PDB file of C-alpha atoms in Angstrom:
ATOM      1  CA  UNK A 985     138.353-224.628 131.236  1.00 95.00           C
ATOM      2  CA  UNK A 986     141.536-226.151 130.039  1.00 97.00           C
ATOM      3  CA  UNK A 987     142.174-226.729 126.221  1.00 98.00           C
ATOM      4  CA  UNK A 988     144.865-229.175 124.876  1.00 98.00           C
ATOM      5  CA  UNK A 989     145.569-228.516 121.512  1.00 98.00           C
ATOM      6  CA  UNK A 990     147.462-231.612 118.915  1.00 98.00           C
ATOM      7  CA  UNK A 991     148.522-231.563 115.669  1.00 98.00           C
ATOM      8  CA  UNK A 992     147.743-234.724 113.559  1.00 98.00           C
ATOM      9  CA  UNK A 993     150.606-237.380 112.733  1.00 98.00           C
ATOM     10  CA  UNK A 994     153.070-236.988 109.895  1.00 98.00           C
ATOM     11  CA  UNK A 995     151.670-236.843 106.360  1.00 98.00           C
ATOM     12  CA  UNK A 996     154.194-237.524 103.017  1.00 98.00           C
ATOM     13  CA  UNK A 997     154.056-233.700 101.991  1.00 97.00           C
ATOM     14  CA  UNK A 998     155.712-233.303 105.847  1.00 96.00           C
ATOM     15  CA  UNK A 999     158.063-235.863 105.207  1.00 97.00           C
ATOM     16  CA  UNK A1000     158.816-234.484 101.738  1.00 97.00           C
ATOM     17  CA  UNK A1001     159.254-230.741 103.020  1.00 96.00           C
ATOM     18  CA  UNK A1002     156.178-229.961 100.804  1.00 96.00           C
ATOM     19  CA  UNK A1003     152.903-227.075 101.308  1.00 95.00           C
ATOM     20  CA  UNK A1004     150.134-229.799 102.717  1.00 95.00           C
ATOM     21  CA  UNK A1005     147.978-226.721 103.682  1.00 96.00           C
ATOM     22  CA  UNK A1006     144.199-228.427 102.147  1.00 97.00           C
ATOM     23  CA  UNK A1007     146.020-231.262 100.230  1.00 97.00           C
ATOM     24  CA  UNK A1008     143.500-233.608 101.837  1.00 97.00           C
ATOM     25  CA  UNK A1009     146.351-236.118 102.719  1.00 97.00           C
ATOM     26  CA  UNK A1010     145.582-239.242 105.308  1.00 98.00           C
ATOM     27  CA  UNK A1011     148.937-239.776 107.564  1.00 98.00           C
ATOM     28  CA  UNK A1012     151.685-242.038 107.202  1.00 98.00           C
ATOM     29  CA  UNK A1013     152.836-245.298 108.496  1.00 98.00           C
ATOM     30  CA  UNK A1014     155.184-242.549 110.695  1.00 98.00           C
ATOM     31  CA  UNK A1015     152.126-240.518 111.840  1.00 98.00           C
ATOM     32  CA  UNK A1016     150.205-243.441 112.506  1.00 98.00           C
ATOM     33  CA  UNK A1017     153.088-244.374 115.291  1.00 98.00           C
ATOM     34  CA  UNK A1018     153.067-240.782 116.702  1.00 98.00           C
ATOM     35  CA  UNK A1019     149.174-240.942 116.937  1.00 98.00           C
ATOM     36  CA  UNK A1020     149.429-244.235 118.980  1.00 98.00           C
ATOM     37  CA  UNK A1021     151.772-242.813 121.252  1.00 98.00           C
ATOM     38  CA  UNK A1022     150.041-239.585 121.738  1.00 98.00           C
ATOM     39  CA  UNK A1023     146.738-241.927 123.009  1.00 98.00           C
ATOM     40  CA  UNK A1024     148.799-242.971 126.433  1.00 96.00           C
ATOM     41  CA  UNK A1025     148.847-239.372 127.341  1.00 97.00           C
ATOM     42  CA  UNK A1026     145.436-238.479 125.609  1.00 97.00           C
ATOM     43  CA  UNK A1027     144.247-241.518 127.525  1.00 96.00           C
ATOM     44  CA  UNK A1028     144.751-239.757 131.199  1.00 95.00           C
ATOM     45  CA  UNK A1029     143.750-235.931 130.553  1.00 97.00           C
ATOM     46  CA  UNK A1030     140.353-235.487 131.387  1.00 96.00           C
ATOM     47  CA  UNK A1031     138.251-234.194 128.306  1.00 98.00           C
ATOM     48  CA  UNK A1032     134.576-233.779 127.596  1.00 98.00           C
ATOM     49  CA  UNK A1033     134.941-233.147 124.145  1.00 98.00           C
ATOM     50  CA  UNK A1034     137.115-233.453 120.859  1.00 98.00           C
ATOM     51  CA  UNK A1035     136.672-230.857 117.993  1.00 98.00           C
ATOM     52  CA  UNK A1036     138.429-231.932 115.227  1.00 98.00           C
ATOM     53  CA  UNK A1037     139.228-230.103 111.931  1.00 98.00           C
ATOM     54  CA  UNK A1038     137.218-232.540 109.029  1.00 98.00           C
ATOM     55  CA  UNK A1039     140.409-233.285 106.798  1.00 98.00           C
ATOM     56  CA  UNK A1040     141.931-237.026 106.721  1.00 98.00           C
ATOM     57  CA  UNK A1041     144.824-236.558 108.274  1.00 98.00           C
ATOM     58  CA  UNK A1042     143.414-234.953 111.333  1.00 98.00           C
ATOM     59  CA  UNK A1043     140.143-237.573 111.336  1.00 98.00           C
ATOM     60  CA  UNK A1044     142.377-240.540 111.312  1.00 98.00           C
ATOM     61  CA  UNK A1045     145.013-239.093 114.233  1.00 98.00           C
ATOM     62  CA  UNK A1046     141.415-238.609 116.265  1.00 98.00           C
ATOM     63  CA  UNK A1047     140.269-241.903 115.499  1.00 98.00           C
ATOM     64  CA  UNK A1048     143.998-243.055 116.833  1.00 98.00           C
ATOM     65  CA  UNK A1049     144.112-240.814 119.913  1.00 98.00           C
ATOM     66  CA  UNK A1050     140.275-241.076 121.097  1.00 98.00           C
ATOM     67  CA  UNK A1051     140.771-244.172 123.065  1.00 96.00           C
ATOM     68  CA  UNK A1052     138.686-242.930 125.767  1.00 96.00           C
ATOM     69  CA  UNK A1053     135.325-242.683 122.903  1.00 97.00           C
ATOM     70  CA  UNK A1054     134.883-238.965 124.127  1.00 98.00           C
ATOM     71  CA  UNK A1055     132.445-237.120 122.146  1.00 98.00           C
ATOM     72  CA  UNK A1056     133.371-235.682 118.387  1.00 98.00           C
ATOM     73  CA  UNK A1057     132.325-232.827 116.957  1.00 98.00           C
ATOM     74  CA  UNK A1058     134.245-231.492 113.447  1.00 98.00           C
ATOM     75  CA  UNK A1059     134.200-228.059 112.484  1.00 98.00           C
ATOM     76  CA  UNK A1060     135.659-226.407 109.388  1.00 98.00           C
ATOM     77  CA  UNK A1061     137.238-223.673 111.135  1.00 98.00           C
ATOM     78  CA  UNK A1062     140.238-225.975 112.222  1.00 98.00           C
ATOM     79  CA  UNK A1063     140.868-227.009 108.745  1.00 98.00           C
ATOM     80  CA  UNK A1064     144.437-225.897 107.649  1.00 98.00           C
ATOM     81  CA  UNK A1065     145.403-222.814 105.955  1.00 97.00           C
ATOM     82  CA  UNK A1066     144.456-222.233 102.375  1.00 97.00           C
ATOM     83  CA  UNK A1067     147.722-222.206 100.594  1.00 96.00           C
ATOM     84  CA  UNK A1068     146.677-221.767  97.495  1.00 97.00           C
ATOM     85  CA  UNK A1069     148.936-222.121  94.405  1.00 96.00           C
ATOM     86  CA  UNK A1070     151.740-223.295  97.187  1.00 96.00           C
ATOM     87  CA  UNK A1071     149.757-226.143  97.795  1.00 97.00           C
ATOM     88  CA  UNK A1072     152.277-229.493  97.040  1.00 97.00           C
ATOM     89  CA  UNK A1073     155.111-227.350  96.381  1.00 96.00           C
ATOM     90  CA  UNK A1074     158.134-227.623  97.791  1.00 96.00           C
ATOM     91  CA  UNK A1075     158.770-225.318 100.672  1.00 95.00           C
ATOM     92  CA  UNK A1076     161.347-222.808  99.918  1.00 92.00           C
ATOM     93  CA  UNK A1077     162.688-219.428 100.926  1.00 90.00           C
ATOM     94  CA  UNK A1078     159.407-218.182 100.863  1.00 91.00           C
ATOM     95  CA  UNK A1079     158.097-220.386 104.010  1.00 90.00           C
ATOM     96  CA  UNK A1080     161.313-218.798 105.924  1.00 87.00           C
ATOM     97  CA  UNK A1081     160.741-215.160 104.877  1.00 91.00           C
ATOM     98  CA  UNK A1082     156.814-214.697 104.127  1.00 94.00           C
ATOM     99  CA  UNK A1083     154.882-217.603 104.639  1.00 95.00           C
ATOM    100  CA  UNK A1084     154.511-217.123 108.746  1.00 94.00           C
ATOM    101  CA  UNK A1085     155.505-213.107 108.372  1.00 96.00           C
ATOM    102  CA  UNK A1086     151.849-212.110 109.828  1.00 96.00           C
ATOM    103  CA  UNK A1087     152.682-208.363 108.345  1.00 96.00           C
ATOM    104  CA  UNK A1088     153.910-210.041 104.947  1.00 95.00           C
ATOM    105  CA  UNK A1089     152.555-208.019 101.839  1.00 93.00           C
ATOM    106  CA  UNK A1090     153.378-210.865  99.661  1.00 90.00           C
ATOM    107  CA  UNK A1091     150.666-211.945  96.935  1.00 91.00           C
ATOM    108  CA  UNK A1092     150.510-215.398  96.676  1.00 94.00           C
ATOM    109  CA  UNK A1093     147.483-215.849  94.632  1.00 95.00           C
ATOM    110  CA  UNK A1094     144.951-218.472  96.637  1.00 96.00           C
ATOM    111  CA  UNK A1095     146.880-218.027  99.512  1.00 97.00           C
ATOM    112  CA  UNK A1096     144.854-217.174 103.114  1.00 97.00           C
ATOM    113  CA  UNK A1097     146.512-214.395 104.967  1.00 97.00           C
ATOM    114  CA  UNK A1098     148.013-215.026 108.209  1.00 97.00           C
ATOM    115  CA  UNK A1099     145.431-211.872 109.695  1.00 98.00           C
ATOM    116  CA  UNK A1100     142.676-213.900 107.999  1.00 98.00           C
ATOM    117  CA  UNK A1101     143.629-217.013 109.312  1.00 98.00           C
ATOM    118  CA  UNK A1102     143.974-215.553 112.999  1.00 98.00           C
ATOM    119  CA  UNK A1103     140.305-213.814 112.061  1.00 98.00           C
ATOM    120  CA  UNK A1104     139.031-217.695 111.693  1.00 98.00           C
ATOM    121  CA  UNK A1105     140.967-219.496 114.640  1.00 98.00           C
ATOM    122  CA  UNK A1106     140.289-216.725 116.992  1.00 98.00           C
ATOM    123  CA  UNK A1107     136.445-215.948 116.692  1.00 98.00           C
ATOM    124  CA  UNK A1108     136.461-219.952 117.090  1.00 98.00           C
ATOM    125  CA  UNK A1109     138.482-220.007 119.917  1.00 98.00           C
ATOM    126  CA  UNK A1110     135.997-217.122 121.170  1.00 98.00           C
ATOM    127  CA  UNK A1111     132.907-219.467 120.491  1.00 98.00           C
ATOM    128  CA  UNK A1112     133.565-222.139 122.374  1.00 97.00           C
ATOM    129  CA  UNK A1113     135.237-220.409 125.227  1.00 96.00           C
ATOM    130  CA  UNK A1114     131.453-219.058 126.242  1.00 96.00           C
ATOM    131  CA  UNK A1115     129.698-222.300 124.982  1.00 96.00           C
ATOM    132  CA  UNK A1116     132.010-224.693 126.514  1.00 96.00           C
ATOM    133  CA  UNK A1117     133.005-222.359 129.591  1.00 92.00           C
ATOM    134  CA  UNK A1118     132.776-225.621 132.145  1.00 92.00           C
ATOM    135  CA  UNK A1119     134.217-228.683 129.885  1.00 96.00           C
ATOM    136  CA  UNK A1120     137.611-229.871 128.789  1.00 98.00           C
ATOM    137  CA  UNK A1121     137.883-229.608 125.374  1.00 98.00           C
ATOM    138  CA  UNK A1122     140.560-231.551 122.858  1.00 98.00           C
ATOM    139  CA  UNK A1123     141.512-229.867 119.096  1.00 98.00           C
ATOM    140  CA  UNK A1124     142.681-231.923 116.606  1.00 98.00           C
ATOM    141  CA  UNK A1125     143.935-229.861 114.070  1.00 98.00           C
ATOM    142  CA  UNK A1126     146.910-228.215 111.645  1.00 98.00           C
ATOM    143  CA  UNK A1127     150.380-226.705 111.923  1.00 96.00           C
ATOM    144  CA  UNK A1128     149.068-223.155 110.922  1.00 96.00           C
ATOM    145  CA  UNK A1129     146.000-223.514 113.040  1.00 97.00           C
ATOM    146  CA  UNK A1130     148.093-224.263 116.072  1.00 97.00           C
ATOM    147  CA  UNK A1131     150.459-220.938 115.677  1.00 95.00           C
ATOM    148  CA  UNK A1132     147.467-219.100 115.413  1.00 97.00           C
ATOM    149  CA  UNK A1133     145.606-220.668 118.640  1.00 97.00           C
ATOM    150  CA  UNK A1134     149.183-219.777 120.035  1.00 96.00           C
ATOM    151  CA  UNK A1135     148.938-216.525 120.130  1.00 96.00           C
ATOM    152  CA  UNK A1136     145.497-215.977 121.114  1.00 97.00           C
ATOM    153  CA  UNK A1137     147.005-216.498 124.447  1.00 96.00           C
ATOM    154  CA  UNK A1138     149.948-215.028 123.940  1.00 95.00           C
ATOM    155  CA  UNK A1139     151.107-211.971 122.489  1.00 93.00           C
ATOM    156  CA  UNK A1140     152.561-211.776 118.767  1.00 93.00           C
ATOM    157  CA  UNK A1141     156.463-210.637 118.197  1.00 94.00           C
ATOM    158  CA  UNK A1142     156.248-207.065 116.969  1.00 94.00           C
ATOM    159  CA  UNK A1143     157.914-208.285 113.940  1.00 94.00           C
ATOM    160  CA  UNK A1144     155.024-210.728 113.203  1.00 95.00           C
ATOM    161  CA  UNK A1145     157.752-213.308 112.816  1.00 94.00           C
ATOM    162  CA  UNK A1146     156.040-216.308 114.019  1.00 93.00           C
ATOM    163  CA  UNK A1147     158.256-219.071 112.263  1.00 87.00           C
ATOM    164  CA  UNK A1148     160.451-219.529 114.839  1.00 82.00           C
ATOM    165  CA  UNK A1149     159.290-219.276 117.975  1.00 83.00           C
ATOM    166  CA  UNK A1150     156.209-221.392 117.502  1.00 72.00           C
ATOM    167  CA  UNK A1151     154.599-224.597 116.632  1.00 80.00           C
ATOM    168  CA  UNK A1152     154.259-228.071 117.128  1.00 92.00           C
ATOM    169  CA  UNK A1153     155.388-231.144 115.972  1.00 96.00           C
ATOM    170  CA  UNK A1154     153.580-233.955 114.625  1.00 97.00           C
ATOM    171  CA  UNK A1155     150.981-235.135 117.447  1.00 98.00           C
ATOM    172  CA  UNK A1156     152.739-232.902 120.466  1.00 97.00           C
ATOM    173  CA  UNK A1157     150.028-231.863 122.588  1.00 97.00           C
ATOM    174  CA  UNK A1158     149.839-228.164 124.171  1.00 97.00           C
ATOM    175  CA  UNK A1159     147.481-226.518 127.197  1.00 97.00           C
ATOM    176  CA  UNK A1160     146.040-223.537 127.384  1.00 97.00           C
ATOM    177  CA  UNK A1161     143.274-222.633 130.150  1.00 96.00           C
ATOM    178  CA  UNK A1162     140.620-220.137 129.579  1.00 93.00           C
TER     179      UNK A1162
END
């Protein structure tokens, strides 16, 4: 089973440096052009199925990349961290230091925990590994979602410092096989 992983086009809060995290945001003229360029290589993998996370900006990437009309399904538990009062804030020292610090004891009041976060992705990840154990499955999904899918294959810095050496950028596409 192989899993290919994107995270939807560029949104204004990305552009502006700015917390998305549940800002329901559609993408930009910017995301829109990454989305149509991710479809060529979306176009030739061979998928059964697209789970997509239910927020705009991930629905209208799908919409742009799903040029093949493979099935949809949307499920909350790719929806972006909950980044409660950092929502549309400007990112600042805080992102760098505690924000993807998965041991940080930081109270940021509304504001999912990294543990809680891998909790969600990874019992997900879990679910459809034995339900969809024979197809080729397509996530459409968030910049926090995508760390944490990350390291269910692959093992966390003892630090828990996960800015750094992980991510994706706007509409990159990873693989991961089960």
């Amino acid at each position: 089973m192989k899993l290919y992983v994107i995270r939807h086009g560029q949104t204004n809060c990305n552009k502006e440096k700015k917390y998305n995290c549940r800002y329901d945001e559609d993408i930009n003229e910017t995301g829109i052009k990454e989305a149509i360029e991710a479809s060529d290589k979306v176009r030739d993998l061979d998928i059964d199925l697209i789970i997509c996370s239910p927020l705009i900006r991930t629905k209208h990437t799908m919409e742009l990349v799903n040029i093949n009309n493979i099935p949809v399904v949307y499920d909350d538990r790719l929806i972006e961290r909950d980044g409660g009062k950092l929502t549309l804030t400007v990112i600042d020292d805080f992102y760098f230091k505690e924000y993807y610090n998965y041991y940080s004891t930081e109270y940021i009041e509304g504001l999912e925990t990294l543990p809680e976060l891998f909790k969600r992705v990874h019992s997900f990840l879990d679910e459809i590994k034995e339900k969809y154990k024979d197809k080729n499955i397509l996530l459409v999904t968030h910049g926090s979602v995508v760390r944490a899918i990350q390291f269910y294959f692959q093992e966390m810095p003892s630090d828990g410092m996960l800015l750094n050496i992980s991510g994706q950028k706007n509409c990159e596409i990873k693989e991961y096989r089960f």
